[in-house]
Every structure is written in structure tokens, then in C-alpha cells.
């Protein structure tokens, strides 16, 4: 899926921000150190994916799920990440549930007043965009698998 | 450290992960054996990558040499990759830097060793050809 090698890089600005937030104020991070951490992060993703995939294969599943990623962290000796990750998963699930309820509520409201609809749309666009793209990709995937 | 990680949403809109999910997915899918990834696994991997970046940075800073100067350098990172068991998998992409002159010397020593081995391998044949 990656057509160019730079597609495997993570955005520098985001990586730099994460590093800065983790270190005490005023620490200077050399440019080389930044790009090294960024590369390390990409390798981490690949390593984690490969470990998680092993767990999925053991479970005879084609799709990686949350428990595969958590098992991978243990395997990779990053047990310290498991608790914060579980918390993040809970938060994510709550968020999804909230979104679902909100969109159902919106549907109800829609019938009543169509005027306010435009405003709601523009406000939510940012959040929805990413997900729509991902859903699309997910569908493409299924097709690939079927073939 | 975990505390700092859990409640980090200070700037404006609280977002669960700051790394772009689409990019994380591209990297995950670049692994040939992976067929599909569900959304939760994707979000968790992105989050784990953030934790990893924080951990690698703080670990290297704490164990590094630039603490007095308040600096994080490449050699702090390559030291981490070499010395820490957990970060060992990074050793290949974060090699230790050495001076070119030192490297050339190492190369030469290696070549000398190889030659010695070759000499003893085909032993007398080589000697005869030379004489």
C-alpha cells in the first residue's frame, strides 16, 4: 500500500511535540535525535504489527483486534503500556458510543428542523473525515481478501 | 511516567491519539502478512506508538550524557538501543556512530583477518603458486 518510502514516516511535527511534552521543559532535542526517534517509531509500528499478527494467526483470525495488540505489547516487553492502553481503549469505546448516540439524536432532530442541519454538518466534518476514509479502506480490504 | 501519559489532553480539544491513524494504517499494512486491521487495533497501535516515543525519549534522556546540558542527542538514543534489552530491536536502525578513521582501521583489521583465514584454508596451494 505504501507507494513511496516517505509514506512510512510519521509526521515530524507531531513526533516532535510528543517528545517535547515527555521531556522536562527547555531540553534541546537535536535534529538527528528527532529523526532517529521518528524512524524508531515506524519500526515500532511494524514490530508491534508483526507480533499482533502472530497472535491473530494463533487464534485463526484474519483481522487484527485490540487484544492482539495488547498481547503484542506484553510479548515485546512493553508491559508498562498495557494499563494506559486499556484506559485509552475504554475512552475510545465511550467516545464511539457517544458519537453513535449523538448521530441518532441528530437524525431525530433532522425531521423536526432542517435549517440547523447545515451548521451541525460543518462542525462535525473534521472528525468524520478520517473515519470515512478508514471505512472506505476497510471495504477495499474485504474485496482484496475475497479475490 | 504512566500518570503523565494518561491525562495528557491539555491543549484545547481532547483527542485520544495525536498521530494520524491513516498513516499508522499504511505502515501496518506494509507488512505483507497482515490482511486486515480493525479500528480498535489501529487506535491502540497509534496510542502505543505515542507511548513508545515518550518512553524512548525519556529513557534515553535519563540514561544519556547530555543531562547537564539539557540536551537529547543521537548518541543517547543509539546508546539506549545498544544497552537496553527492551530497545534492542532498534539497534539496526540506530547504529552507533564512529569516526571514519576508526572504521577504516576496523575494515583493514577485518581484511587482514580474512586474508589470514584464506591463507590457512587453501594452505600450501597458495604458497606454491606464489613461489
mmCIF file of N, CA, C and O in Angstrom, chain B residues 7-83:
data_model
loop_
_atom_site.group_PDB
_atom_site.id
_atom_site.type_symbol
_atom_site.label_atom_id
_atom_site.label_comp_id
_atom_site.label_asym_id
_atom_site.label_seq_id
_atom_site.Cartn_x
_atom_site.Cartn_y
_atom_site.Cartn_z
ATOM 1 N N UNK B 7 -3.246 11.360 31.481
ATOM 2 C CA UNK B 7 -4.083 12.561 31.476
ATOM 3 C C UNK B 7 -3.584 13.669 30.569
ATOM 4 O O UNK B 7 -3.707 14.833 30.891
ATOM 5 N N UNK B 8 -3.005 13.288 29.466
ATOM 6 C CA UNK B 8 -2.405 14.308 28.633
ATOM 7 C C UNK B 8 -3.349 14.802 27.550
ATOM 8 O O UNK B 8 -3.368 14.316 26.443
ATOM 9 N N UNK B 9 -4.152 15.762 27.903
ATOM 10 C CA UNK B 9 -5.015 16.363 26.894
ATOM 11 C C UNK B 9 -5.169 17.833 27.209
ATOM 12 O O UNK B 9 -6.268 18.359 27.285
ATOM 13 N N UNK B 10 -4.047 18.465 27.398
ATOM 14 C CA UNK B 10 -4.139 19.828 27.926
ATOM 15 C C UNK B 10 -4.466 20.856 26.845
ATOM 16 O O UNK B 10 -5.110 21.848 27.119
ATOM 17 N N UNK B 11 -4.041 20.601 25.611
ATOM 18 C CA UNK B 11 -4.213 21.649 24.613
ATOM 19 C C UNK B 11 -5.563 21.538 23.914
ATOM 20 O O UNK B 11 -5.781 20.665 23.081
ATOM 21 N N UNK B 12 -6.452 22.396 24.282
ATOM 22 C CA UNK B 12 -7.755 22.526 23.604
ATOM 23 C C UNK B 12 -8.551 21.246 23.539
ATOM 24 O O UNK B 12 -8.785 20.593 24.544
ATOM 25 N N UNK B 13 -8.909 20.898 22.330
ATOM 26 C CA UNK B 13 -9.783 19.752 22.073
ATOM 27 C C UNK B 13 -9.113 18.446 22.506
ATOM 28 O O UNK B 13 -8.019 18.135 22.062
ATOM 29 N N UNK B 14 -9.739 17.690 23.367
ATOM 30 C CA UNK B 14 -9.132 16.429 23.773
ATOM 31 C C UNK B 14 -9.195 15.394 22.643
ATOM 32 O O UNK B 14 -10.274 15.061 22.150
ATOM 33 N N UNK B 15 -8.058 14.940 22.248
ATOM 34 C CA UNK B 15 -8.021 13.890 21.226
ATOM 35 C C UNK B 15 -7.366 12.664 21.821
ATOM 36 O O UNK B 15 -6.400 12.781 22.558
ATOM 37 N N UNK B 16 -7.876 11.542 21.447
ATOM 38 C CA UNK B 16 -7.375 10.300 22.019
ATOM 39 C C UNK B 16 -5.948 10.014 21.545
ATOM 40 O O UNK B 16 -5.073 9.688 22.321
ATOM 41 N N UNK B 17 -5.728 10.148 20.242
ATOM 42 C CA UNK B 17 -4.382 9.954 19.701
ATOM 43 C C UNK B 17 -4.030 11.134 18.815
ATOM 44 O O UNK B 17 -4.880 11.663 18.106
ATOM 45 N N UNK B 18 -2.748 11.539 18.863
ATOM 46 C CA UNK B 18 -2.379 12.682 18.029
ATOM 47 C C UNK B 18 -1.704 12.253 16.729
ATOM 48 O O UNK B 18 -1.630 13.036 15.793
ATOM 49 N N UNK B 19 -1.237 11.005 16.670
ATOM 50 C CA UNK B 19 -0.641 10.547 15.413
ATOM 51 C C UNK B 19 -1.760 10.217 14.411
ATOM 52 O O UNK B 19 -2.815 9.739 14.800
ATOM 53 N N UNK B 20 -1.521 10.482 13.127
ATOM 54 C CA UNK B 20 -2.579 10.244 12.136
ATOM 55 C C UNK B 20 -2.832 8.747 11.923
ATOM 56 O O UNK B 20 -1.928 7.999 11.584
ATOM 57 N N UNK B 21 -4.088 8.365 12.123
ATOM 58 C CA UNK B 21 -4.441 6.939 12.008
ATOM 59 C C UNK B 21 -4.207 6.403 10.605
ATOM 60 O O UNK B 21 -3.786 5.266 10.424
ATOM 61 N N UNK B 22 -4.467 7.261 9.600
ATOM 62 C CA UNK B 22 -4.320 6.779 8.218
ATOM 63 C C UNK B 22 -2.865 6.377 7.944
ATOM 64 O O UNK B 22 -2.600 5.370 7.304
ATOM 65 N N UNK B 23 -1.926 7.159 8.502
ATOM 66 C CA UNK B 23 -0.516 6.866 8.278
ATOM 67 C C UNK B 23 -0.092 5.596 9.022
ATOM 68 O O UNK B 23 0.641 4.753 8.506
ATOM 69 N N UNK B 24 -0.568 5.470 10.246
ATOM 70 C CA UNK B 24 -0.277 4.270 11.034
ATOM 71 C C UNK B 24 -0.791 3.033 10.281
ATOM 72 O O UNK B 24 -0.111 2.010 10.195
ATOM 73 N N UNK B 25 -1.970 3.185 9.690
ATOM 74 C CA UNK B 25 -2.537 2.056 8.955
ATOM 75 C C UNK B 25 -1.677 1.677 7.751
ATOM 76 O O UNK B 25 -1.440 0.496 7.499
ATOM 77 N N UNK B 26 -1.180 2.697 7.045
ATOM 78 C CA UNK B 26 -0.314 2.422 5.884
ATOM 79 C C UNK B 26 0.929 1.643 6.322
ATOM 80 O O UNK B 26 1.326 0.680 5.676
ATOM 81 N N UNK B 27 1.516 2.058 7.455
ATOM 82 C CA UNK B 27 2.711 1.367 7.928
ATOM 83 C C UNK B 27 2.374 -0.074 8.316
ATOM 84 O O UNK B 27 3.083 -1.011 7.976
ATOM 85 N N UNK B 28 1.258 -0.238 9.007
ATOM 86 C CA UNK B 28 0.862 -1.593 9.425
ATOM 87 C C UNK B 28 0.612 -2.492 8.212
ATOM 88 O O UNK B 28 1.010 -3.648 8.187
ATOM 89 N N UNK B 29 -0.040 -1.898 7.201
ATOM 90 C CA UNK B 29 -0.370 -2.704 6.023
ATOM 91 C C UNK B 29 0.844 -2.986 5.143
ATOM 92 O O UNK B 29 0.785 -3.834 4.260
ATOM 93 N N UNK B 30 1.923 -2.270 5.382
ATOM 94 C CA UNK B 30 3.121 -2.532 4.585
ATOM 95 C C UNK B 30 3.751 -3.866 4.983
ATOM 96 O O UNK B 30 4.637 -4.373 4.314
ATOM 97 N N UNK B 31 3.287 -4.391 6.082
ATOM 98 C CA UNK B 31 3.733 -5.717 6.487
ATOM 99 C C UNK B 31 2.939 -6.754 5.684
ATOM 100 O O UNK B 31 1.712 -6.771 5.752
ATOM 101 N N UNK B 32 3.622 -7.590 4.900
ATOM 102 C CA UNK B 32 2.927 -8.396 3.895
ATOM 103 C C UNK B 32 1.941 -9.426 4.458
ATOM 104 O O UNK B 32 0.954 -9.739 3.819
ATOM 105 N N UNK B 33 2.195 -9.914 5.685
ATOM 106 C CA UNK B 33 1.330 -10.991 6.162
ATOM 107 C C UNK B 33 0.017 -10.488 6.765
ATOM 108 O O UNK B 33 -0.868 -11.260 7.079
ATOM 109 N N UNK B 34 -0.092 -9.157 6.930
ATOM 110 C CA UNK B 34 -1.289 -8.603 7.564
ATOM 111 C C UNK B 34 -2.405 -8.434 6.536
ATOM 112 O O UNK B 34 -2.200 -7.814 5.496
ATOM 113 N N UNK B 35 -3.558 -9.007 6.810
ATOM 114 C CA UNK B 35 -4.652 -8.848 5.838
ATOM 115 C C UNK B 35 -5.605 -7.728 6.230
ATOM 116 O O UNK B 35 -5.878 -6.850 5.433
ATOM 117 N N UNK B 36 -6.103 -7.719 7.449
ATOM 118 C CA UNK B 36 -6.924 -6.571 7.832
ATOM 119 C C UNK B 36 -6.815 -6.267 9.320
ATOM 120 O O UNK B 36 -6.422 -7.104 10.123
ATOM 121 N N UNK B 37 -7.147 -5.019 9.627
ATOM 122 C CA UNK B 37 -6.919 -4.479 10.969
ATOM 123 C C UNK B 37 -8.212 -3.823 11.412
ATOM 124 O O UNK B 37 -8.754 -3.003 10.660
ATOM 125 N N UNK B 38 -8.721 -4.176 12.566
ATOM 126 C CA UNK B 38 -9.937 -3.455 12.966
ATOM 127 C C UNK B 38 -9.597 -2.113 13.614
ATOM 128 O O UNK B 38 -8.458 -1.850 13.970
ATOM 129 N N UNK B 39 -10.636 -1.277 13.690
ATOM 130 C CA UNK B 39 -10.423 0.109 14.102
ATOM 131 C C UNK B 39 -9.813 0.212 15.503
ATOM 132 O O UNK B 39 -8.940 1.032 15.741
ATOM 133 N N UNK B 40 -10.246 -0.666 16.396
ATOM 134 C CA UNK B 40 -9.714 -0.616 17.765
ATOM 135 C C UNK B 40 -8.230 -0.960 17.788
ATOM 136 O O UNK B 40 -7.457 -0.330 18.505
ATOM 137 N N UNK B 41 -7.850 -1.956 17.002
ATOM 138 C CA UNK B 41 -6.433 -2.339 16.941
ATOM 139 C C UNK B 41 -5.601 -1.190 16.379
ATOM 140 O O UNK B 41 -4.483 -0.930 16.829
ATOM 141 N N UNK B 42 -6.168 -0.490 15.421
ATOM 142 C CA UNK B 42 -5.481 0.650 14.817
ATOM 143 C C UNK B 42 -5.283 1.776 15.839
ATOM 144 O O UNK B 42 -4.180 2.310 15.993
ATOM 145 N N UNK B 43 -6.350 2.109 16.542
ATOM 146 C CA UNK B 43 -6.271 3.170 17.552
ATOM 147 C C UNK B 43 -5.261 2.787 18.636
ATOM 148 O O UNK B 43 -4.434 3.607 19.044
ATOM 149 N N UNK B 44 -5.297 1.524 19.065
ATOM 150 C CA UNK B 44 -4.371 1.077 20.107
ATOM 151 C C UNK B 44 -2.923 1.132 19.636
ATOM 152 O O UNK B 44 -2.038 1.519 20.391
ATOM 153 N N UNK B 45 -2.684 0.737 18.397
ATOM 154 C CA UNK B 45 -1.321 0.777 17.881
ATOM 155 C C UNK B 45 -0.815 2.216 17.815
ATOM 156 O O UNK B 45 0.337 2.501 18.168
ATOM 157 N N UNK B 46 -1.683 3.116 17.385
ATOM 158 C CA UNK B 46 -1.296 4.531 17.324
ATOM 159 C C UNK B 46 -0.965 5.045 18.719
ATOM 160 O O UNK B 46 0.044 5.733 18.927
ATOM 161 N N UNK B 47 -1.807 4.688 19.670
ATOM 162 C CA UNK B 47 -1.594 5.128 21.049
ATOM 163 C C UNK B 47 -0.291 4.523 21.596
ATOM 164 O O UNK B 47 0.498 5.200 22.249
ATOM 165 N N UNK B 48 -0.089 3.245 21.305
ATOM 166 C CA UNK B 48 1.122 2.575 21.770
ATOM 167 C C UNK B 48 2.365 3.257 21.198
ATOM 168 O O UNK B 48 3.382 3.391 21.879
ATOM 169 N N UNK B 49 2.265 3.697 19.949
ATOM 170 C CA UNK B 49 3.402 4.360 19.313
ATOM 171 C C UNK B 49 3.717 5.679 20.017
ATOM 172 O O UNK B 49 4.880 6.022 20.219
ATOM 173 N N UNK B 50 2.673 6.381 20.432
ATOM 174 C CA UNK B 50 2.896 7.606 21.199
ATOM 175 C C UNK B 50 3.602 7.306 22.513
ATOM 176 O O UNK B 50 4.554 7.983 22.897
ATOM 177 N N UNK B 51 3.101 6.289 23.203
ATOM 178 C CA UNK B 51 3.725 5.910 24.475
ATOM 179 C C UNK B 51 5.180 5.523 24.249
ATOM 180 O O UNK B 51 6.059 5.858 25.041
ATOM 181 N N UNK B 52 5.403 4.817 23.135
ATOM 182 C CA UNK B 52 6.759 4.383 22.812
ATOM 183 C C UNK B 52 7.686 5.579 22.594
ATOM 184 O O UNK B 52 8.815 5.601 23.096
ATOM 185 N N UNK B 53 7.217 6.563 21.851
ATOM 186 C CA UNK B 53 8.034 7.756 21.584
ATOM 187 C C UNK B 53 8.377 8.466 22.899
ATOM 188 O O UNK B 53 9.526 8.849 23.130
ATOM 189 N N UNK B 54 7.368 8.589 23.772
ATOM 190 C CA UNK B 54 7.609 9.235 25.071
ATOM 191 C C UNK B 54 8.627 8.444 25.890
ATOM 192 O O UNK B 54 9.544 9.009 26.487
ATOM 193 N N UNK B 55 8.452 7.137 25.895
ATOM 194 C CA UNK B 55 9.307 6.271 26.709
ATOM 195 C C UNK B 55 10.741 6.279 26.182
ATOM 196 O O UNK B 55 11.701 6.430 26.951
ATOM 197 N N UNK B 56 10.870 6.138 24.869
ATOM 198 C CA UNK B 56 12.213 6.139 24.270
ATOM 199 C C UNK B 56 12.934 7.450 24.558
ATOM 200 O O UNK B 56 14.115 7.472 24.904
ATOM 201 N N UNK B 57 12.197 8.565 24.436
ATOM 202 C CA UNK B 57 12.808 9.876 24.665
ATOM 203 C C UNK B 57 13.207 10.045 26.137
ATOM 204 O O UNK B 57 14.345 10.422 26.434
ATOM 205 N N UNK B 58 12.277 9.745 27.060
ATOM 206 C CA UNK B 58 12.601 9.959 28.472
ATOM 207 C C UNK B 58 13.676 8.984 28.938
ATOM 208 O O UNK B 58 14.580 9.368 29.679
ATOM 209 N N UNK B 59 13.592 7.741 28.489
ATOM 210 C CA UNK B 59 14.597 6.751 28.884
ATOM 211 C C UNK B 59 15.990 7.182 28.421
ATOM 212 O O UNK B 59 16.953 7.155 29.184
ATOM 213 N N UNK B 60 16.072 7.601 27.162
ATOM 214 C CA UNK B 60 17.368 7.979 26.607
ATOM 215 C C UNK B 60 17.902 9.239 27.273
ATOM 216 O O UNK B 60 19.104 9.378 27.483
ATOM 217 N N UNK B 61 16.997 10.142 27.590
ATOM 218 C CA UNK B 61 17.426 11.382 28.249
ATOM 219 C C UNK B 61 17.952 11.084 29.642
ATOM 220 O O UNK B 61 19.005 11.581 30.048
ATOM 221 N N UNK B 62 17.218 10.244 30.362
ATOM 222 C CA UNK B 62 17.593 9.936 31.739
ATOM 223 C C UNK B 62 18.929 9.185 31.796
ATOM 224 O O UNK B 62 19.730 9.403 32.682
ATOM 225 N N UNK B 63 19.125 8.285 30.827
ATOM 226 C CA UNK B 63 20.360 7.496 30.837
ATOM 227 C C UNK B 63 21.458 8.151 30.009
ATOM 228 O O UNK B 63 22.554 7.637 29.919
ATOM 229 N N UNK B 64 21.130 9.265 29.379
ATOM 230 C CA UNK B 64 22.053 9.868 28.429
ATOM 231 C C UNK B 64 23.102 10.742 29.071
ATOM 232 O O UNK B 64 23.130 10.924 30.287
ATOM 233 N N UNK B 65 23.931 11.312 28.207
ATOM 234 C CA UNK B 65 25.072 12.069 28.699
ATOM 235 C C UNK B 65 24.785 13.565 28.779
ATOM 236 O O UNK B 65 25.494 14.301 29.430
ATOM 237 N N UNK B 66 23.716 14.008 28.111
ATOM 238 C CA UNK B 66 23.504 15.445 27.966
ATOM 239 C C UNK B 66 22.646 16.069 29.039
ATOM 240 O O UNK B 66 22.122 17.157 28.884
ATOM 241 N N UNK B 67 22.481 15.362 30.156
ATOM 242 C CA UNK B 67 21.558 15.833 31.180
ATOM 243 C C UNK B 67 21.953 17.208 31.718
ATOM 244 O O UNK B 67 21.108 18.074 31.921
ATOM 245 N N UNK B 68 23.249 17.389 31.932
ATOM 246 C CA UNK B 68 23.706 18.674 32.480
ATOM 247 C C UNK B 68 23.463 19.786 31.469
ATOM 248 O O UNK B 68 23.118 20.911 31.801
ATOM 249 N N UNK B 69 23.632 19.417 30.190
ATOM 250 C CA UNK B 69 23.490 20.441 29.157
ATOM 251 C C UNK B 69 22.051 20.574 28.676
ATOM 252 O O UNK B 69 21.757 21.329 27.764
ATOM 253 N N UNK B 70 21.185 19.789 29.283
ATOM 254 C CA UNK B 70 19.774 19.782 28.880
ATOM 255 C C UNK B 70 19.634 19.534 27.389
ATOM 256 O O UNK B 70 19.061 20.332 26.649
ATOM 257 N N UNK B 71 20.185 18.408 26.953
ATOM 258 C CA UNK B 71 20.090 18.091 25.534
ATOM 259 C C UNK B 71 19.889 16.594 25.325
ATOM 260 O O UNK B 71 20.401 15.775 26.085
ATOM 261 N N UNK B 72 19.106 16.269 24.312
ATOM 262 C CA UNK B 72 18.953 14.873 23.904
ATOM 263 C C UNK B 72 19.604 14.724 22.540
ATOM 264 O O UNK B 72 19.248 15.419 21.588
ATOM 265 N N UNK B 73 20.589 13.832 22.462
ATOM 266 C CA UNK B 73 21.338 13.707 21.210
ATOM 267 C C UNK B 73 21.164 12.323 20.603
ATOM 268 O O UNK B 73 20.644 11.408 21.241
ATOM 269 N N UNK B 74 21.643 12.208 19.376
ATOM 270 C CA UNK B 74 21.565 10.922 18.686
ATOM 271 C C UNK B 74 22.290 9.830 19.457
ATOM 272 O O UNK B 74 21.800 8.708 19.562
ATOM 273 N N UNK B 75 23.446 10.178 20.024
ATOM 274 C CA UNK B 75 24.221 9.119 20.684
ATOM 275 C C UNK B 75 23.519 8.618 21.947
ATOM 276 O O UNK B 75 23.680 7.462 22.333
ATOM 277 N N UNK B 76 22.701 9.476 22.578
ATOM 278 C CA UNK B 76 21.889 8.992 23.707
ATOM 279 C C UNK B 76 20.959 7.883 23.231
ATOM 280 O O UNK B 76 20.754 6.876 23.913
ATOM 281 N N UNK B 77 20.394 8.087 22.046
ATOM 282 C CA UNK B 77 19.438 7.109 21.504
ATOM 283 C C UNK B 77 20.139 5.818 21.085
ATOM 284 O O UNK B 77 19.655 4.724 21.367
ATOM 285 N N UNK B 78 21.285 5.965 20.415
ATOM 286 C CA UNK B 78 21.963 4.747 19.969
ATOM 287 C C UNK B 78 22.513 3.970 21.166
ATOM 288 O O UNK B 78 22.577 2.744 21.142
ATOM 289 N N UNK B 79 22.853 4.700 22.231
ATOM 290 C CA UNK B 79 23.255 4.017 23.463
ATOM 291 C C UNK B 79 22.120 3.197 24.031
ATOM 292 O O UNK B 79 22.302 2.060 24.454
ATOM 293 N N UNK B 80 20.934 3.813 24.049
ATOM 294 C CA UNK B 80 19.749 3.107 24.552
ATOM 295 C C UNK B 80 19.523 1.819 23.771
ATOM 296 O O UNK B 80 19.295 0.757 24.346
ATOM 297 N N UNK B 81 19.601 1.940 22.429
ATOM 298 C CA UNK B 81 19.341 0.774 21.580
ATOM 299 C C UNK B 81 20.353 -0.329 21.862
ATOM 300 O O UNK B 81 20.038 -1.515 21.804
ATOM 301 N N UNK B 82 21.584 0.085 22.193
ATOM 302 C CA UNK B 82 22.612 -0.917 22.413
ATOM 303 C C UNK B 82 22.515 -1.548 23.796
ATOM 304 O O UNK B 82 22.709 -2.750 23.956
ATOM 305 N N UNK B 83 22.169 -0.706 24.792
ATOM 306 C CA UNK B 83 22.282 -1.184 26.164
ATOM 307 C C UNK B 83 20.999 -1.738 26.763
ATOM 308 O O UNK B 83 21.041 -2.570 27.657
#
